[in-house]
Short mmCIF file of C-alpha atoms in Angstrom, two decimals:
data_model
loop_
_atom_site.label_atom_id
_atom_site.label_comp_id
_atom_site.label_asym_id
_atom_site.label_seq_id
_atom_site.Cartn_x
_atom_site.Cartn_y
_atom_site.Cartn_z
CA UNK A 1 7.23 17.92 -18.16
CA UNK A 2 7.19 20.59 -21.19
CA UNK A 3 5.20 23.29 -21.07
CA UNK A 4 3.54 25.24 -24.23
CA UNK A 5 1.58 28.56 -24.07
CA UNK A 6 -1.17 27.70 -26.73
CA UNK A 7 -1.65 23.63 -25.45
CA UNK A 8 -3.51 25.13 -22.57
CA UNK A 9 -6.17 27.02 -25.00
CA UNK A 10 -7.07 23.33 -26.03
CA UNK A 11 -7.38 22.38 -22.66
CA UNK A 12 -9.57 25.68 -21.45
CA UNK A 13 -12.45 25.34 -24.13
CA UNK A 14 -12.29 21.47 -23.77
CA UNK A 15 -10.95 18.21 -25.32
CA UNK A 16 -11.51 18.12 -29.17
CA UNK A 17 -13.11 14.96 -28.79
CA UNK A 18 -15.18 15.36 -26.34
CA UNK A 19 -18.65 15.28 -28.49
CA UNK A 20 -16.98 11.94 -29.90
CA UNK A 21 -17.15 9.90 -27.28
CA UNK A 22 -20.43 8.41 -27.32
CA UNK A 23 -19.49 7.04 -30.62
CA UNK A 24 -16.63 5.66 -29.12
CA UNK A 25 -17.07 2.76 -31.22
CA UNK A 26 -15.67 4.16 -34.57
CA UNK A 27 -12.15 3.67 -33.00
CA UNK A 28 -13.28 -0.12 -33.32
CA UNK A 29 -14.15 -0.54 -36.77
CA UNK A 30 -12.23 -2.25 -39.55
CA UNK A 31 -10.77 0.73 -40.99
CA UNK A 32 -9.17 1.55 -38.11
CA UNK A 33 -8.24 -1.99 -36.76
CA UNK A 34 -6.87 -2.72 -40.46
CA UNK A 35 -4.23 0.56 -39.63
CA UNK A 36 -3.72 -0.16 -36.48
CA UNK A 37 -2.54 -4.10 -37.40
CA UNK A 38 -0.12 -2.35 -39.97
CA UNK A 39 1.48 -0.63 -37.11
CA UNK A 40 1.08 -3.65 -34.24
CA UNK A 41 0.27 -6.56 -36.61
CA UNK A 42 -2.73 -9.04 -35.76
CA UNK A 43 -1.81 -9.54 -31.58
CA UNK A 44 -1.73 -5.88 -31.20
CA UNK A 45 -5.65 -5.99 -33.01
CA UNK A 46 -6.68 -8.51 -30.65
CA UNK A 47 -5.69 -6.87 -27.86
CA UNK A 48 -7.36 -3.97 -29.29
CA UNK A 49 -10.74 -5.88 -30.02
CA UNK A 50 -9.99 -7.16 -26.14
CA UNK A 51 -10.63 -3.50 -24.95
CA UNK A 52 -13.58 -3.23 -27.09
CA UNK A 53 -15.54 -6.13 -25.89
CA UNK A 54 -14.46 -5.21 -22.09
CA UNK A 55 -15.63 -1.98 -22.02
CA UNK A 56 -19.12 -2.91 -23.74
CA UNK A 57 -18.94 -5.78 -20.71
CA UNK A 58 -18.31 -2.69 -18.09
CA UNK A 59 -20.85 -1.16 -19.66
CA UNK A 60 -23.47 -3.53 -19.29
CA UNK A 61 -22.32 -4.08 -15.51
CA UNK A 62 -24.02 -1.06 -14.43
CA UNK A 63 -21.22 -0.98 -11.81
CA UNK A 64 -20.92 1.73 -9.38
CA UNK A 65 -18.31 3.98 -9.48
CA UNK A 66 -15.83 3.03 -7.40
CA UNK A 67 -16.01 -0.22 -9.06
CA UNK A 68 -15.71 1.49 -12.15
CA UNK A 69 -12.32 2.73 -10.84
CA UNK A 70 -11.42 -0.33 -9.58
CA UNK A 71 -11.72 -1.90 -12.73
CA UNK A 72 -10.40 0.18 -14.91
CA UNK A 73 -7.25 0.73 -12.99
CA UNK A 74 -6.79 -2.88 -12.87
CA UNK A 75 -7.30 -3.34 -16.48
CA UNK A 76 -4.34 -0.86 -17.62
CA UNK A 77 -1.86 -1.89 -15.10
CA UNK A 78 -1.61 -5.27 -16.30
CA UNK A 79 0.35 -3.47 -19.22
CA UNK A 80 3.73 -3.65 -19.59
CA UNK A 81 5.48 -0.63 -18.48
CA UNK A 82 7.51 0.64 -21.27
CA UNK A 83 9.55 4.18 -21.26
CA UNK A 84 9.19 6.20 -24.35
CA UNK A 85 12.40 5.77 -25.47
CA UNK A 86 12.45 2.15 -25.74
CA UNK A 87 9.22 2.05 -27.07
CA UNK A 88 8.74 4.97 -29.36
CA UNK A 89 12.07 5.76 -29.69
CA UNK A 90 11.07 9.73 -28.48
CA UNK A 91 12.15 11.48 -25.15
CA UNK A 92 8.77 11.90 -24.73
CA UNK A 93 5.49 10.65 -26.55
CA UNK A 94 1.70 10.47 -24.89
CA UNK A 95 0.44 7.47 -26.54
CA UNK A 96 -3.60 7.38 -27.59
CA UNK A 97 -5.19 4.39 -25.66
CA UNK A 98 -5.80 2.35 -28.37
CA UNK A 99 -1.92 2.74 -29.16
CA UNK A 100 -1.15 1.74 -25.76
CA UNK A 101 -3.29 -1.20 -25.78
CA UNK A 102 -2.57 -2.36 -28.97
CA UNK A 103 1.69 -1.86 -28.88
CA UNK A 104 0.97 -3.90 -25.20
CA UNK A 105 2.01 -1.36 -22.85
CA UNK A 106 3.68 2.35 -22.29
CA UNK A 107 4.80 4.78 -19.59
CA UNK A 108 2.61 6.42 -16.42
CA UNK A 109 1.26 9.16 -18.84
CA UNK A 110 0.20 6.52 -21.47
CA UNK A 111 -1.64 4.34 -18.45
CA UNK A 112 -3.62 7.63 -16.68
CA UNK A 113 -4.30 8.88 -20.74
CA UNK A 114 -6.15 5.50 -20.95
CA UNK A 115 -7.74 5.40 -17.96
CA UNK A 116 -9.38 8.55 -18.20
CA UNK A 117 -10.74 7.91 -21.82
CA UNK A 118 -11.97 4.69 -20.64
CA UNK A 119 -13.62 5.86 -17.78
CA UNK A 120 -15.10 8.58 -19.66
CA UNK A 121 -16.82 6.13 -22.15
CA UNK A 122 -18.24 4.27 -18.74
CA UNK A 123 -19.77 7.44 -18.04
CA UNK A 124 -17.91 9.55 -15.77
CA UNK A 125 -17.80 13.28 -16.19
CA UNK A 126 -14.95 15.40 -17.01
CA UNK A 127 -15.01 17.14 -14.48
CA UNK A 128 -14.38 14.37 -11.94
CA UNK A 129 -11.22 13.62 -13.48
CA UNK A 130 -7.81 15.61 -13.43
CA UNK A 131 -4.81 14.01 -14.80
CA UNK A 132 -1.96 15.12 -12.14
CA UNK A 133 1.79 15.23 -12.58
CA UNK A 134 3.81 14.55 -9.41
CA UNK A 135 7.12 13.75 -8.05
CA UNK A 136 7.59 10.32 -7.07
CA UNK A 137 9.51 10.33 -4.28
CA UNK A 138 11.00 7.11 -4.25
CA UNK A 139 12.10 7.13 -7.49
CA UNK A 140 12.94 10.32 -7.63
CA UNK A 141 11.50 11.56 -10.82
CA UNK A 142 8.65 12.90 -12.56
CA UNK A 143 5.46 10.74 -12.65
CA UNK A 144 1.83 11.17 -13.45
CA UNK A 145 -1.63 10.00 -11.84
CA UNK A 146 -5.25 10.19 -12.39
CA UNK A 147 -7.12 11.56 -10.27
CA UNK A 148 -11.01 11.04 -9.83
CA UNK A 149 -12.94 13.61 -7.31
CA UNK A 150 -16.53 13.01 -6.26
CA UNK A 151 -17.12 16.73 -6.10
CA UNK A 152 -15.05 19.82 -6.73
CA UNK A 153 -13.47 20.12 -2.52
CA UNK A 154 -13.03 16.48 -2.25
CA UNK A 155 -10.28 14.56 -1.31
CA UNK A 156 -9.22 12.95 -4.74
CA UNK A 157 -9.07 9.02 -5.16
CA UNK A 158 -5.46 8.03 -6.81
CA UNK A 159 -5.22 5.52 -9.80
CA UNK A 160 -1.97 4.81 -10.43
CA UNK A 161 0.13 2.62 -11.89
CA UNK A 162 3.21 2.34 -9.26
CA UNK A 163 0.38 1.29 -6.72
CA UNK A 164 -2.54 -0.86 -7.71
CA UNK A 165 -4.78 -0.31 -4.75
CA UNK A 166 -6.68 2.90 -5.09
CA UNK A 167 -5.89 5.74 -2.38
CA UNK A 168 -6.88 8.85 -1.36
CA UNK A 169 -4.15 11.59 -1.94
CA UNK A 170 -3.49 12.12 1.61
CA UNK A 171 -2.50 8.66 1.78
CA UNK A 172 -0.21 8.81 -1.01
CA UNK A 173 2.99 10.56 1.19
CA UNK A 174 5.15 8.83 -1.17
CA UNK A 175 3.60 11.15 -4.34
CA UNK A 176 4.35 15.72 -4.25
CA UNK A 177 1.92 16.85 -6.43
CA UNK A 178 2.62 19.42 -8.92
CA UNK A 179 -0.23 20.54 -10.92
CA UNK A 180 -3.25 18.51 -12.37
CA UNK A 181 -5.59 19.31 -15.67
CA UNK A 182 -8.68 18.63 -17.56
CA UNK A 183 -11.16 19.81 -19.71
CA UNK A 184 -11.87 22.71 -17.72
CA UNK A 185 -8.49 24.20 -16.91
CA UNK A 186 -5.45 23.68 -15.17
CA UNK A 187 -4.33 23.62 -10.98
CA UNK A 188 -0.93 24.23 -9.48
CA UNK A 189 -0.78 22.10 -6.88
CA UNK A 190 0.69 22.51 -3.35
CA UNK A 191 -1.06 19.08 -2.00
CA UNK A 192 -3.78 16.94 -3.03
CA UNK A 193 -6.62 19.31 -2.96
CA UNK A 194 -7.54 22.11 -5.13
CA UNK A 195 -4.93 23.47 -5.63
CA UNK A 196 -4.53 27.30 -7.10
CA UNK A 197 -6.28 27.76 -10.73
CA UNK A 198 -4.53 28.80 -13.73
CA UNK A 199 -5.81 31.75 -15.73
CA UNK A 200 -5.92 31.00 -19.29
CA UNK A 201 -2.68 31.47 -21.05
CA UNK A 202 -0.61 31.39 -18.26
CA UNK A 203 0.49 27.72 -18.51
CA UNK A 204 -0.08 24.29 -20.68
CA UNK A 205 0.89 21.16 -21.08
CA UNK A 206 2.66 20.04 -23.98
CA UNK A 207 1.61 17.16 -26.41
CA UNK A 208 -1.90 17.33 -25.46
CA UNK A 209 -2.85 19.08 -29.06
CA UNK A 210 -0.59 16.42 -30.80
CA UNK A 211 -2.69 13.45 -29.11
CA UNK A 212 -5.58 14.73 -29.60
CA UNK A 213 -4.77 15.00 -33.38
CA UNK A 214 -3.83 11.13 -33.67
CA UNK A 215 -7.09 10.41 -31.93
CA UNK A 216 -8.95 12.39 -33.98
CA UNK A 217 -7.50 10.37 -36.94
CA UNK A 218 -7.92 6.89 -35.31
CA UNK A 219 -11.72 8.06 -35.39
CA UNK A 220 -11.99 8.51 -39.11
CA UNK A 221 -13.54 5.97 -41.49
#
């Protein structure tokens, strides 16, 4: 859990490729599946082409939401969990989805940073969605969650990859929240509600601006 002053600058006036996303497509095309099989060779494109043609299935579902959450969190958990520095060979590295997916699995962060893309391109607004670091208690370390709120005071559904039935957060004793983020800014949190609001400048999250570079590149022709 770094932290870097300017990362949460990025984060206050929103994600980079936000006004991408209904083109979400151009992550699929064969420029970018012929780089991404020089990386994960020809499985890792399947499974990449996979994603594609479930997510055009989701989106032709018309599913509600909560079986928009359903599915989604059962689509990325089925990945192999992988820490960073057997599979990137980094302390730490947030993986873009597609580099997840395609490389066959990652950690927590690289399973909620999926999730939330996907569920964007299904529709769901930003500001539903918080990706949340907490303290697993069981395991005694740092983990992270995504969260999905139907309005601003509500008690947030969990999607998480330790747990593959959705939850609310006050049925999640077993998670301490620490702070959650999106588009719109970033929350200390004391529980799973909230929480107390940032001001701008006063705290970030690192390796945010160096994802959203590599997925800025995936997109280009």
């Amino acid at each position: 859990m770094k932290h870097c002053r300017w990362l949460f600058f990025i984060l206050a006036i929103g994600f980079p490729v936000q006004a991408e996303l209904p083109d979400w497509q151009q992550y699929f095309q064969p420029a970018q599946l012929n780089r991404l099989e020089q990386r994960f060779g020809p499985d890792g494109v399947a499974r990449v082409q996979a994603l594609e043609q479930w997510l055009l299935a989701q989106l032709a579902r018309e599913a509600t939401t909560a079986e928009q959450l359903e599915a989604v969190n059962h689509y990325f958990n089925r990945l192999d969990f992988i820490s960073d520095a057997e599979h990137w060979g980094q302390a730490d590295y947030w993986a873009t989805p597609l580099e997840t997916v395609a490389s066959g699995g990652g950690d927590c962060e690289d399973f909620v940073i999926a999730k939330y893309f996907a569920l964007r391109v299904l529709g769901v607004p930003p500001p539903n969605l918080r990706l949340m670091y907490a303290k697993a208690i069981e395991l005694n370390q740092a983990h992270m969650v995504l969260l999905y709120l139907n309005q601003p005071d509500a008690m947030p559904k969990v999607l998480d990859n330790l747990l593959g039935e959705i939850r609310d957060g006050d049925a999640r004793p077993d998670l301490v929240p620490v702070y959650s983020f999106n588009a719109e800014g970033l929350w200390r949190a004391r529980a799973f509600d909230q929480g107390v609001r940032l001001k701008a400048g006063e705290s970030g999250v690192d390796l945010w601006g160096d994802l959203m570079m590599r997925l800025a590149q995936e997109g280009e022709g």
